[in-house]
Structure formats: structure tokens, C-alpha cells
Coordinates of N, CA and C and ligand atoms in Angstrom, one line a residue:
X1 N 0.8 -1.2 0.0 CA 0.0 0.0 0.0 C 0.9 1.3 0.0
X2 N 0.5 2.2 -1.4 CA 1.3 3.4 -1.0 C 0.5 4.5 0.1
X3 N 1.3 5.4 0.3 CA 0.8 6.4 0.6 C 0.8 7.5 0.2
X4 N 0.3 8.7 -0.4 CA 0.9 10.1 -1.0 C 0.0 11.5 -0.7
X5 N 1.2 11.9 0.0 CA 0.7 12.9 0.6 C 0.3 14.3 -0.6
X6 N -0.8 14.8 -1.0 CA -1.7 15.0 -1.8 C -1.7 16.7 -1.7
X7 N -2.4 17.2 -2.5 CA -3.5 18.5 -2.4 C -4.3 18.5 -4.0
X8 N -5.0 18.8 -4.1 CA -5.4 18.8 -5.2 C -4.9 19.6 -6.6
X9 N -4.7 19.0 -7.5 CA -4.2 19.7 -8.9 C -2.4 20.4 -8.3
X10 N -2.1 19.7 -7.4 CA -0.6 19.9 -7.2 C 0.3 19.1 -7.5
X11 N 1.6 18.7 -7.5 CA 2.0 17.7 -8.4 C 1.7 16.1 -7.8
X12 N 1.4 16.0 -6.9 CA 0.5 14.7 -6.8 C -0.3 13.9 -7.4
X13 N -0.8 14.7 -8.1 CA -1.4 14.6 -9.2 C -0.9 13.5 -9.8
X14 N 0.5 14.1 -10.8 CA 1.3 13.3 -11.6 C 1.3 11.6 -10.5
X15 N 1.5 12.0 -9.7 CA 2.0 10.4 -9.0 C 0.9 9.7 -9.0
X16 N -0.3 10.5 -8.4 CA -1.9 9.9 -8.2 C -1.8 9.4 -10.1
X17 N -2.1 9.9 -10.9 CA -2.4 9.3 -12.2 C -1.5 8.1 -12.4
X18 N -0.5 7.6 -12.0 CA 0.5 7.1 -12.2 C 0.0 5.5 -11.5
X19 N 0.0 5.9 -9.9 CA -0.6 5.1 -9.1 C -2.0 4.2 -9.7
X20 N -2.8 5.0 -10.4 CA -4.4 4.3 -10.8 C -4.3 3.7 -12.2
X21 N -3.3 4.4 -12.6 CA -3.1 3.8 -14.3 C -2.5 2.4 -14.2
X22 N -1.5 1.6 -13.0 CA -0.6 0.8 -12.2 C -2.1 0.2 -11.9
X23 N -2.8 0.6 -11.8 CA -4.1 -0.3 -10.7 C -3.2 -0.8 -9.2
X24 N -2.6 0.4 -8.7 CA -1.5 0.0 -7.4 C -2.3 0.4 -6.4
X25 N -2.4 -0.4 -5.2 CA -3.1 0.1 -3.9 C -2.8 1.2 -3.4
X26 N -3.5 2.4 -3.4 CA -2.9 3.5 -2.9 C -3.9 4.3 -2.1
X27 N -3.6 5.1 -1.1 CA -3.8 6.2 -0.3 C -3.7 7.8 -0.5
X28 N -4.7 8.4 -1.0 CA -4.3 10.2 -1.1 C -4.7 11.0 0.0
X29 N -3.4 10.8 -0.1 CA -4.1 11.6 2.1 C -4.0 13.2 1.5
X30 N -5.1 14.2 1.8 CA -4.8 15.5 1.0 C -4.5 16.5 2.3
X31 N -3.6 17.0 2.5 CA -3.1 17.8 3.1 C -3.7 19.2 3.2
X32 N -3.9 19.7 4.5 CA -4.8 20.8 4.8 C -2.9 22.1 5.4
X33 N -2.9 22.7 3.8 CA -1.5 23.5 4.0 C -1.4 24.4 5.1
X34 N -2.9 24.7 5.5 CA -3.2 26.0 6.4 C -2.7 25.7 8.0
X35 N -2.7 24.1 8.3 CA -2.4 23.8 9.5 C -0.9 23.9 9.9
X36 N 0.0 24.0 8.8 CA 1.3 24.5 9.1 C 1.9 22.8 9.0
X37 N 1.3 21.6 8.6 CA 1.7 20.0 8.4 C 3.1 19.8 7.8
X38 N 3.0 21.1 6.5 CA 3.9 20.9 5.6 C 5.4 21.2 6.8
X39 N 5.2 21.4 7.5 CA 6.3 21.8 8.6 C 6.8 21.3 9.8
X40 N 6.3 20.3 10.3 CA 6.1 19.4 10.7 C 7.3 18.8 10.7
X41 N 8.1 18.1 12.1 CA 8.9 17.2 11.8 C 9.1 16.1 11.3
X42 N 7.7 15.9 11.1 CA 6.8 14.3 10.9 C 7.2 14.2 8.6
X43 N 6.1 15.5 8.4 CA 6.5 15.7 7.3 C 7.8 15.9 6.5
X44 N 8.7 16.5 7.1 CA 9.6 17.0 7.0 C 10.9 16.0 6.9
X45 N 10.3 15.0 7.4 CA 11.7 13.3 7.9 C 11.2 13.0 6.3
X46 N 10.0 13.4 6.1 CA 9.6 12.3 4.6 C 9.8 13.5 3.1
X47 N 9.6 14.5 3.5 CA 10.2 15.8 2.4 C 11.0 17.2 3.0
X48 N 11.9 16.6 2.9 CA 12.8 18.0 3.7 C 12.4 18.9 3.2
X49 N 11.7 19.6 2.0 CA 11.7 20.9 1.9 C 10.3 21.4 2.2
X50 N 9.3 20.7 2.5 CA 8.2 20.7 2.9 C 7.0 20.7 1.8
X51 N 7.7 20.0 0.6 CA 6.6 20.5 -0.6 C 5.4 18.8 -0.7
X52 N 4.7 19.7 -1.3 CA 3.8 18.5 -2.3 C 4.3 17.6 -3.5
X53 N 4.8 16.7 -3.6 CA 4.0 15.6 -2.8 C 5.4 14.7 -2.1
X54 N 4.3 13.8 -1.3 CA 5.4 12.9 -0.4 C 5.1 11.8 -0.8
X55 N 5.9 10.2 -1.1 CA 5.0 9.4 -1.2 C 5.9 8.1 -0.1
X56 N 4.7 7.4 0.7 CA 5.1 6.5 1.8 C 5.1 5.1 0.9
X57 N 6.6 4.5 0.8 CA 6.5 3.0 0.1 C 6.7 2.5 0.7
X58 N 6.8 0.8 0.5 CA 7.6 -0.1 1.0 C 8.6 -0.2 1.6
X59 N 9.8 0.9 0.8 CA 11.0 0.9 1.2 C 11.7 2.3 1.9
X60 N 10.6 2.9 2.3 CA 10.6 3.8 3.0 C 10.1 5.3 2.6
X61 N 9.8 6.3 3.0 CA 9.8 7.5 2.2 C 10.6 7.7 1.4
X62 N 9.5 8.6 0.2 CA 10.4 9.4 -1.1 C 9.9 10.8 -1.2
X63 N 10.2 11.6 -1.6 CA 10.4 12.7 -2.1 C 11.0 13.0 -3.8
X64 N 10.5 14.1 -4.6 CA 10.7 14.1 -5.8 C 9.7 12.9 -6.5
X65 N 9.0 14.1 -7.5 CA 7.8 13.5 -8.3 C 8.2 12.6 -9.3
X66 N 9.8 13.5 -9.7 CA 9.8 12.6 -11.2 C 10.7 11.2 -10.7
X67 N 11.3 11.3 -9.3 CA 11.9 10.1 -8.5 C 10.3 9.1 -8.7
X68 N 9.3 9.3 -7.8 CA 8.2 8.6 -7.1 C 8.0 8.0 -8.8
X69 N 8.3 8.5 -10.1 CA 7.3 8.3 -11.1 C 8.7 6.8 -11.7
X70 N 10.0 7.6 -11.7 CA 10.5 6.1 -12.5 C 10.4 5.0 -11.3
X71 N 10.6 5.0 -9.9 CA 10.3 3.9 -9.1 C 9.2 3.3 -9.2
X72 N 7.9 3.9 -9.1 CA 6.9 3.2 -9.8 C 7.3 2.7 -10.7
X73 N 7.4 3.1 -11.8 CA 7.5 2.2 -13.4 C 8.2 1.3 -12.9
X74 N 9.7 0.9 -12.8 CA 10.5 0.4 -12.6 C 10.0 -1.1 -11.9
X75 N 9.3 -0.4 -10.5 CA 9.3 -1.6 -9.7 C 7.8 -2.4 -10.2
X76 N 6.9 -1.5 -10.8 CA 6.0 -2.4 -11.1 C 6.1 -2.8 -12.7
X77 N 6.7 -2.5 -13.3 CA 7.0 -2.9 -14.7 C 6.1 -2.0 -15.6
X78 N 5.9 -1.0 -15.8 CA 4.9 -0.2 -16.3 C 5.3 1.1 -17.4
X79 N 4.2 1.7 -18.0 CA 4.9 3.4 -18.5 C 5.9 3.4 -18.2
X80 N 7.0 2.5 -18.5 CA 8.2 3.5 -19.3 C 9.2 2.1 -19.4
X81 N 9.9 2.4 -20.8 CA 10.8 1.1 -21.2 C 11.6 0.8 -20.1
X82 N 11.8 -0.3 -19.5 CA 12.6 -1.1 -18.7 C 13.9 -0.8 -18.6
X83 N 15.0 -0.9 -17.4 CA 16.0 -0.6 -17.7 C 16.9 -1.3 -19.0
X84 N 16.7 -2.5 -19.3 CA 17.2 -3.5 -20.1 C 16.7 -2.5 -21.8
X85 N 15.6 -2.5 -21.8 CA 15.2 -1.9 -23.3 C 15.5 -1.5 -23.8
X86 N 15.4 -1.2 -25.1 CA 16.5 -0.5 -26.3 C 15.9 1.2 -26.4
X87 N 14.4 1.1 -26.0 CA 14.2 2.8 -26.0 C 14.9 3.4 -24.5
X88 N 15.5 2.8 -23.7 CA 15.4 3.2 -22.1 C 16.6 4.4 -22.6
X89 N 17.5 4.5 -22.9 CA 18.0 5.9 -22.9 C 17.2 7.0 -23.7
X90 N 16.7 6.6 -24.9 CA 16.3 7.8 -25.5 C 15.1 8.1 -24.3
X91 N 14.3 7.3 -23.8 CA 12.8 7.8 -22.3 C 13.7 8.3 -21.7
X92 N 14.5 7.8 -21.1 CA 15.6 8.5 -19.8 C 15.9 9.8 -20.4
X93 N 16.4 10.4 -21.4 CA 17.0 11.6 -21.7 C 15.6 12.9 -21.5
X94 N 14.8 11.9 -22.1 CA 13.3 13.0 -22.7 C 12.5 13.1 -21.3
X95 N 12.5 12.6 -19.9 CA 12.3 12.4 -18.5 C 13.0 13.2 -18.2
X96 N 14.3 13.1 -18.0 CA 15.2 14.1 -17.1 C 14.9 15.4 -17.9
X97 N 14.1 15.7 -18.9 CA 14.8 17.1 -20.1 C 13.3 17.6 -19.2
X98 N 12.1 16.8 -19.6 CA 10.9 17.6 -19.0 C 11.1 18.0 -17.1
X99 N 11.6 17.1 -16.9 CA 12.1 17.3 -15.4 C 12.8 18.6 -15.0
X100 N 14.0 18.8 -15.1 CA 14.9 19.6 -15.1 C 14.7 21.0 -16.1
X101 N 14.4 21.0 -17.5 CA 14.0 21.8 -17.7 C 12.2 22.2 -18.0
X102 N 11.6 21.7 -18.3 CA 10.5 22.0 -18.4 C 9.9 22.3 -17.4
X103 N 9.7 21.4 -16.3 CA 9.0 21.9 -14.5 C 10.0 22.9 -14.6
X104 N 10.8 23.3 -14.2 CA 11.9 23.9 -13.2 C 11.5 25.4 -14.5
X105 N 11.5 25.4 -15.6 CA 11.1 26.8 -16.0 C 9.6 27.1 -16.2
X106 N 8.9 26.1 -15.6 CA 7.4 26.0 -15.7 C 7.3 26.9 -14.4
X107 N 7.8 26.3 -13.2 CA 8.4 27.4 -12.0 C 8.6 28.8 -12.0
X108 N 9.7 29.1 -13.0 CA 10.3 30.3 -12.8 C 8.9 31.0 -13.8
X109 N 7.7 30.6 -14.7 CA 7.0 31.3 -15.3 C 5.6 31.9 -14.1
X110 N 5.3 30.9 -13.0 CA 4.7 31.6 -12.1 C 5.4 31.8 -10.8
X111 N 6.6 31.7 -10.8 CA 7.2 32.5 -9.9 C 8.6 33.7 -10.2
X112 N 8.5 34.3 -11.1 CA 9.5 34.9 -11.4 C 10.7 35.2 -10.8
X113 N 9.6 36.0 -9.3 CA 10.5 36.8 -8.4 C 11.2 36.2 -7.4
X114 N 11.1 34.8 -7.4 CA 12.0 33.9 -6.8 C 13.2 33.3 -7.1
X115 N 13.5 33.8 -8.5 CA 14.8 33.7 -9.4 C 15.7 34.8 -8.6
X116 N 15.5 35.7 -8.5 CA 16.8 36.9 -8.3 C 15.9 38.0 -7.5
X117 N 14.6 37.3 -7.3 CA 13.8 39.4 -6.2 C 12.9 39.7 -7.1
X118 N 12.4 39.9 -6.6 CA 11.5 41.4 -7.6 C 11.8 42.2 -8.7
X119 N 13.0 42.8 -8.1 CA 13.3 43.8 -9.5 C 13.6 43.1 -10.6
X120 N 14.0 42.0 -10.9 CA 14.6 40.9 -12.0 C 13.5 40.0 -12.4
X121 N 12.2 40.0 -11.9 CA 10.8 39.4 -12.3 C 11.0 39.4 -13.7
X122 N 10.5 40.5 -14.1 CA 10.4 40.7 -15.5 C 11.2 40.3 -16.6
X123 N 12.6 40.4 -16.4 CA 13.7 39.7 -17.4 C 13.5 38.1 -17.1
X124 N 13.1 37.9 -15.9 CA 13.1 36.5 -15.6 C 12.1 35.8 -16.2
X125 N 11.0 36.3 -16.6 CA 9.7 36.0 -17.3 C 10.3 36.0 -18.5
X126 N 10.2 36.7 -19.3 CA 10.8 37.0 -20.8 C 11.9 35.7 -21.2
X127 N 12.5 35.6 -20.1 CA 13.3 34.4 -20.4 C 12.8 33.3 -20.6
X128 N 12.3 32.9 -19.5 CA 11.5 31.6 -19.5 C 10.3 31.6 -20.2
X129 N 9.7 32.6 -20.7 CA 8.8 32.5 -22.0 C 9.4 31.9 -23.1
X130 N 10.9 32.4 -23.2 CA 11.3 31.8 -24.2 C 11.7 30.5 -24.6
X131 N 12.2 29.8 -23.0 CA 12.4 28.6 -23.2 C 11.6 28.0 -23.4
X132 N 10.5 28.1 -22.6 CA 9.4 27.2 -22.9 C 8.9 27.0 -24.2
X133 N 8.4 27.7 -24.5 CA 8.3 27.7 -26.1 C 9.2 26.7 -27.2
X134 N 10.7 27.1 -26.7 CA 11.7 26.3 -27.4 C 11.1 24.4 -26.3
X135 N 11.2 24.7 -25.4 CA 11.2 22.5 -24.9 C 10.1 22.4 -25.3
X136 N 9.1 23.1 -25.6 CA 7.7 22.4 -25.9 C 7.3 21.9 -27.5
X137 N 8.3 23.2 -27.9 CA 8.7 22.6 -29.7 C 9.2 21.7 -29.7
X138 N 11.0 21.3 -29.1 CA 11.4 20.6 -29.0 C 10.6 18.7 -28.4
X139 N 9.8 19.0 -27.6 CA 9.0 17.6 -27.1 C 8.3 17.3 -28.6
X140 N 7.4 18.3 -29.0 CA 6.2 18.3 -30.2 C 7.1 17.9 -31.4
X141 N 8.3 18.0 -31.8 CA 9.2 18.0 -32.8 C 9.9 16.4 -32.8
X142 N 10.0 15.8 -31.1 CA 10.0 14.7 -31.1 C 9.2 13.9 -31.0
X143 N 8.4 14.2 -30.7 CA 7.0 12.9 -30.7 C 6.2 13.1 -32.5
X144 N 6.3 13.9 -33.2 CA 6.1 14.0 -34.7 C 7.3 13.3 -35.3
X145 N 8.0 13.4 -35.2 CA 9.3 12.5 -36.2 C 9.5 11.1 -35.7
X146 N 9.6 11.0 -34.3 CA 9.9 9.7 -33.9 C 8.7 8.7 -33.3
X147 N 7.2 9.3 -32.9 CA 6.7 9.0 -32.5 C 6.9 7.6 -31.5
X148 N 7.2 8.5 -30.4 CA 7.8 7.1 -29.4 C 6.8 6.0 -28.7
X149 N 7.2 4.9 -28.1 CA 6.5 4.3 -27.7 C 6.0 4.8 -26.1
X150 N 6.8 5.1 -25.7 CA 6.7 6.3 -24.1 C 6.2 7.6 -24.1
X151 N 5.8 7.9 -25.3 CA 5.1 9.4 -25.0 C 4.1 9.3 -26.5
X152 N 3.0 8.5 -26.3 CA 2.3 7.9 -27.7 C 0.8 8.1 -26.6
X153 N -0.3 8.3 -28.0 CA -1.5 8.7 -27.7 C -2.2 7.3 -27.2
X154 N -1.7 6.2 -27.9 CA -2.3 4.7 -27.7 C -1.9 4.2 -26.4
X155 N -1.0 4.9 -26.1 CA 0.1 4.2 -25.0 C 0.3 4.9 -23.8
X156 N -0.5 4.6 -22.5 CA 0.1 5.5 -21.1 C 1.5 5.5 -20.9
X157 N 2.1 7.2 -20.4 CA 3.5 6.6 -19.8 C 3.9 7.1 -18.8
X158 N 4.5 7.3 -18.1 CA 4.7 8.2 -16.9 C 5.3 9.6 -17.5
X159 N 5.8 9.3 -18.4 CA 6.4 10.9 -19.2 C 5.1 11.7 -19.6
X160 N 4.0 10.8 -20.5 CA 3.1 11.5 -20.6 C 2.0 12.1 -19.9
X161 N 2.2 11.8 -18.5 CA 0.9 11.8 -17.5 C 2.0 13.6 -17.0
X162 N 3.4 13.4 -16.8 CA 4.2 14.1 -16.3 C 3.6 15.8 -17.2
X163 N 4.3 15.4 -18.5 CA 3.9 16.5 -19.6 C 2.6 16.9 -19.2
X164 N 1.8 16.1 -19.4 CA 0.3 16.3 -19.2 C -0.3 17.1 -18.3
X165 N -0.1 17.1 -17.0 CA 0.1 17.6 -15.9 C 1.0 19.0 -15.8
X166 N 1.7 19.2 -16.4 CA 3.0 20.4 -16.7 C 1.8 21.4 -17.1
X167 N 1.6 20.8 -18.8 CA 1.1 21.8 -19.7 C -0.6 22.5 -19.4
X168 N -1.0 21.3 -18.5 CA -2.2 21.7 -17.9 C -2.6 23.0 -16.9
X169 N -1.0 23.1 -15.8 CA -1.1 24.3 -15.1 C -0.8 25.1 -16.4
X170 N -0.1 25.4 -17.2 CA 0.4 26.3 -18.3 C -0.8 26.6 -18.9
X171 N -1.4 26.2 -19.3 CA -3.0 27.1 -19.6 C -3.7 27.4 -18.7
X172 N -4.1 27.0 -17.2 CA -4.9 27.1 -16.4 C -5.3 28.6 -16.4
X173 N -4.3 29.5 -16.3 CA -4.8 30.6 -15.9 C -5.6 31.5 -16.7
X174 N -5.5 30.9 -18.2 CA -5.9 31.3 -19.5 C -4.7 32.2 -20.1
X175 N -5.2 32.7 -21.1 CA -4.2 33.6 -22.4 C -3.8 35.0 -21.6
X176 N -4.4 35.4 -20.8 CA -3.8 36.6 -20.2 C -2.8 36.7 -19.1
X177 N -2.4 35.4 -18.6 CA -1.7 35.0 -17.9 C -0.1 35.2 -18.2
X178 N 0.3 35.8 -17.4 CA 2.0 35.8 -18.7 C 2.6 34.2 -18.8
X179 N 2.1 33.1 -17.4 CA 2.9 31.8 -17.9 C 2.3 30.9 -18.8
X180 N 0.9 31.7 -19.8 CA 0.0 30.6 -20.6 C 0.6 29.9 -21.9
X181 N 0.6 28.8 -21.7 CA 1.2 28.0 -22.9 C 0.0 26.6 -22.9
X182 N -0.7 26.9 -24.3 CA -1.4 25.2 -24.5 C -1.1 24.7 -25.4
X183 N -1.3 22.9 -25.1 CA -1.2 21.8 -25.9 C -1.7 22.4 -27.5
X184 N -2.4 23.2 -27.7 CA -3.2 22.9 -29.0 C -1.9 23.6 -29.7
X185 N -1.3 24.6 -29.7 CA 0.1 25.2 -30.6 C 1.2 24.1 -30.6
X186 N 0.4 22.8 -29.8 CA 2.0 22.0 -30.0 C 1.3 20.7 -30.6
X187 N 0.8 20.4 -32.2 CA -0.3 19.5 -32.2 C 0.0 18.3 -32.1
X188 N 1.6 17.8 -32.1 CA 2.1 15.9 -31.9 C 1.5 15.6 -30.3
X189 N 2.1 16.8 -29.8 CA 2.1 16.5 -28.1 C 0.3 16.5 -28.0
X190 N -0.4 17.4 -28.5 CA -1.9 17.7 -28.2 C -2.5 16.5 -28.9
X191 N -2.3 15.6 -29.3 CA -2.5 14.3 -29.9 C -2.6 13.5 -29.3
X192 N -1.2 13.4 -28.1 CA -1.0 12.3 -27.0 C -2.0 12.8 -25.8
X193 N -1.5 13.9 -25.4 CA -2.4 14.6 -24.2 C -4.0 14.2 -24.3
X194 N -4.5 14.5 -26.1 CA -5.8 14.5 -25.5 C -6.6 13.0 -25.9
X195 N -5.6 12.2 -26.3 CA -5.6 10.5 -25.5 C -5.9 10.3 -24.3
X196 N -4.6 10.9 -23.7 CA -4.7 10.6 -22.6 C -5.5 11.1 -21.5
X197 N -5.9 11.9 -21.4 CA -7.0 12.7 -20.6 C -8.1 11.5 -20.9
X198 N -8.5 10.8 -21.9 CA -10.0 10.1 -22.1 C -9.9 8.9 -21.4
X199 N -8.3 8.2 -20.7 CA -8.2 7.1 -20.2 C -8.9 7.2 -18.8
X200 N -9.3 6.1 -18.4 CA -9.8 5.8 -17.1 C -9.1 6.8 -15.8
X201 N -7.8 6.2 -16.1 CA -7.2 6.4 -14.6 C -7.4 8.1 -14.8
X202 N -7.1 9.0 -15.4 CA -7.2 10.1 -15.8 C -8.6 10.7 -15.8
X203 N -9.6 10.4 -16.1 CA -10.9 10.7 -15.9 C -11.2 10.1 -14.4
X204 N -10.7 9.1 -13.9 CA -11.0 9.1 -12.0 C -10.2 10.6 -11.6
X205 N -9.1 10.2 -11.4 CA -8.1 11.0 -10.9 C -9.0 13.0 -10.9
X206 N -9.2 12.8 -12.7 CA -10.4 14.3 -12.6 C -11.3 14.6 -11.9
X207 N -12.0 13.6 -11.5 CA -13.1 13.5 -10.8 C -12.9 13.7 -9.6
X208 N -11.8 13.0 -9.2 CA -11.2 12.7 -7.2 C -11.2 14.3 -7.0
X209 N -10.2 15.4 -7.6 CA -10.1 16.0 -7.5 C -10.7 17.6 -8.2
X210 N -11.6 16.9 -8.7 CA -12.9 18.2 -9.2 C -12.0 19.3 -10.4
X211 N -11.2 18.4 -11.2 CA -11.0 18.7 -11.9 C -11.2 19.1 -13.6
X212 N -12.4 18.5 -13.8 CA -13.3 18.8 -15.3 C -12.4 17.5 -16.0
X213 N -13.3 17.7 -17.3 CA -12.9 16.4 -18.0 C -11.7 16.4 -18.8
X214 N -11.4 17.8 -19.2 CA -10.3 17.5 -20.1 C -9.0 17.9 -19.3
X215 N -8.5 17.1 -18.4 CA -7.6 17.4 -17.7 C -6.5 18.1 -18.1
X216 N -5.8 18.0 -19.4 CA -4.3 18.6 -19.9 C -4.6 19.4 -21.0
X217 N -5.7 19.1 -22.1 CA -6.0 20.2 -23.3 C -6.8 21.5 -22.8
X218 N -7.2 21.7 -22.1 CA -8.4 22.1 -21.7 C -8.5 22.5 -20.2
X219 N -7.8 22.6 -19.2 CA -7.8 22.7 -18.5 C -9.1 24.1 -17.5
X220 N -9.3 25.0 -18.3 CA -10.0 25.5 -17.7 C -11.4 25.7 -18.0
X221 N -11.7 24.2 -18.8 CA -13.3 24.1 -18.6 C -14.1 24.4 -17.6
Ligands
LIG301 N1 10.6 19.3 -7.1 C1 9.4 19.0 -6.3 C2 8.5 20.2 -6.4 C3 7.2 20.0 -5.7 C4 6.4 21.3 -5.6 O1 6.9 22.3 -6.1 N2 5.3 21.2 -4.9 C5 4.5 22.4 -4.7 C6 3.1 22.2 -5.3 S1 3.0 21.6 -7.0 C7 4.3 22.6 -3.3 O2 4.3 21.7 -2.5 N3 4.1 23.9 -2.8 C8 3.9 24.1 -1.4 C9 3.0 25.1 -1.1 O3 2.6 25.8 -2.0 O4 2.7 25.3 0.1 C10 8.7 17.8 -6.9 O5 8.8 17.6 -8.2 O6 8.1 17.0 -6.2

């Protein structure tokens, strides 16, 4: 039985879709942030830095979403080529790329001012406008030429539920938003995404969390 410490439409998410797509026994315990939990020494043994999400396994607490996502696959055999496999580095490369860059400037697009301050917000936006744009080409660029078996419309993967989840806060706030970017300007990736939004585990997971139907295309139905 896992455990994963939760909030709704936070990156939990990603692991919760992960978990039900696995048909893996799991727990979303949703954390009430206002009680100060996230602070806690309790919390805190299982995610030092106090964030969403935590997840309680077998082999002890983890922390890191895109950690909780290849241990899943790995240990249950699932969404994403095996270590042994002949696609496992090209998954591995395109995992770590959304990871490292994609979240991490998905961040700096609604947090600017936590780059350098305040006064650097704005260059800091502009920037990471840019990137994004460039990894989202770059994903859309790869899944149209190579169409992989790990990030495919027919095919769940933990990359895709990850993306999925990314691109979804990136429209949330709509087009007036400075961090708005959707699936529909990127149409290889908007292909898989809005596959995958129609699967089971992904229509529960919407529901658990009062999320609307089109989880990743559409997000602000
Ligand atoms: N690198 C971490 C980032 C997790 C993270 O940023 N979580 C956010 C929500 S998506 C959070 O917990 N924020 C705490 C808060 O807003 O109180 C991961 O991938 O798990």
C-alpha cells in the first residue's frame, strides 16, 4: 500500500495518475496546508523541503515526483521502457529534459520573483517565455518525427501523465496569464495529451479532485 501525501491539482497529481493507471493500492491523504503539516517534523523526515507531494512506500519515504514516477514504473513494470530496453535511454533523456527543464522553468514562469527578487521578475519571465516555447517545440518536434512508444496517444507513460500535468497548469490561468502556454500550438504532443486525458485512470483522478474532464487540453473548462 502506498501512501501520497496530496492537495489537489498539485504535483500529486502526476504520481496519483501514475498510481491508478498501475491499478496500485494507494492512499491520497490531501493535506490541509493552512495547519502548518507541511512543517512538521513528521513531514519534513519524509520531504525535507516541505513541498507536495510525499509518497510512503515499502521501502521507505520518497520525495521528488519525477523520483516517485520512474520507481513506480521500474518496480511495477509499467509506463516507461525497462531498464534492459533499447528505447530506455532515449525515455531516460526526454524524463530528465521535462524534469529539469520543463518543471523547473514552468516554475520560474509563475514564480518569477523567486529567481533573483522582484526587480529581476520581468527579465526572468521573458526568459523563461522563451524557453518554454523552445522545450515544448522541441517535445512536439520529437514525438512527430519519432513518435515514441513512451510518449504515444495509444500508450500510457509516466512521461506522458508528467507532460500532461506540466502543460495543464500552463493554460490554467488562461491567455492573459504571462505563464499561458497550451497543448493545441504544439499538435504531436496535443494528440497524446488528449488521448490521454480520455483514459480511465485520468478521468478518475479528474473527478477525485474536481478537476473537469479535459484534464491537460483544456484545462480551464
Ligand atoms: N521538485 C518537487 C517540487 C514539488 C512542488 O513544487 N510542490 C508544490 C506544489 S506543486 C508545493 O508543495 N508547494 C507548497 C506550497 O505551495 O505550500 C517535486 O517535483 O516533487
Amino acid at each position: 500500500m502506498y501512501i501520497l501525501h496530496s492537495s489537489p491539482d498539485f504535483a500529486s497529481l502526476i504520481v496519483r495518475l501514475v498510481l491508478v493507471e498501475l491499478g496500485l493500492p494507494h492512499e491520497c491523504r490531501m493535506l490541509d496546508r493552512e495547519t502548518g503539516v507541511l512543517d512538521t517534523p513528521a513531514y519534513r523526515a519524509m520531504q525535507p523541503m516541505g513541498l507536495i507531494p510525499a509518497l510512503e512506500t515499502p521501502q521507505g519515504p520518497m520525495f521528488e515526483t519525477a523520483a516517485m514516477l520512474l520507481y513506480l514504473a521500474d518496480r511495477h513494470g509499467g509506463l516507461a521502457p525497462a531498464p534492459d530496453h533499447p528505447d530506455r535511454a532515449a525515455f531516460l533523456s526526454w524524463f530528465v529534459f521535462a524534469n529539469n527543464s520543463v518543471h523547473t522553468t514552468m516554475l520560474h514562469l509563475f514564480y518569477p520573483e523567486r529567481v533573483a527578487g522582484p526587480d529581476c521578475a520581468a527579465a526572468v519571465l521573458a526568459g523563461a517565455r522563451v524557453r518554454m516555447q523552445t522545450y515544448l517545440g522541441l517535445l512536439n518536434d520529437m514525438v512527430a518525427d519519432r513518435a515514441p512508444d513512451w510518449l504515444a496517444a495509444d500508450k500510457p507513460s509516466v512521461l506522458g501523465y508528467y507532460i500532461g500535468v506540466l502543460i495543464r497548469w500552463l493554460a490554467t490561468y488562461g491567455p492573459d496569464h504571462p505563464s499561458y502556454f497550451r497543448s493545441a500550438d504544439f499538435p504531436a504532443l496535443h494528440a497524446v495529451l488528449a488521448s490521454l486525458e480520455t483514459r480511465p485512470a485520468a478521468l478518475e483522478c479528474a473527478q477525485a479532485e474536481a478537476l473537469g474532464p479535459t484534464l491537460f487540453t483544456n484545462p480551464a473548462y
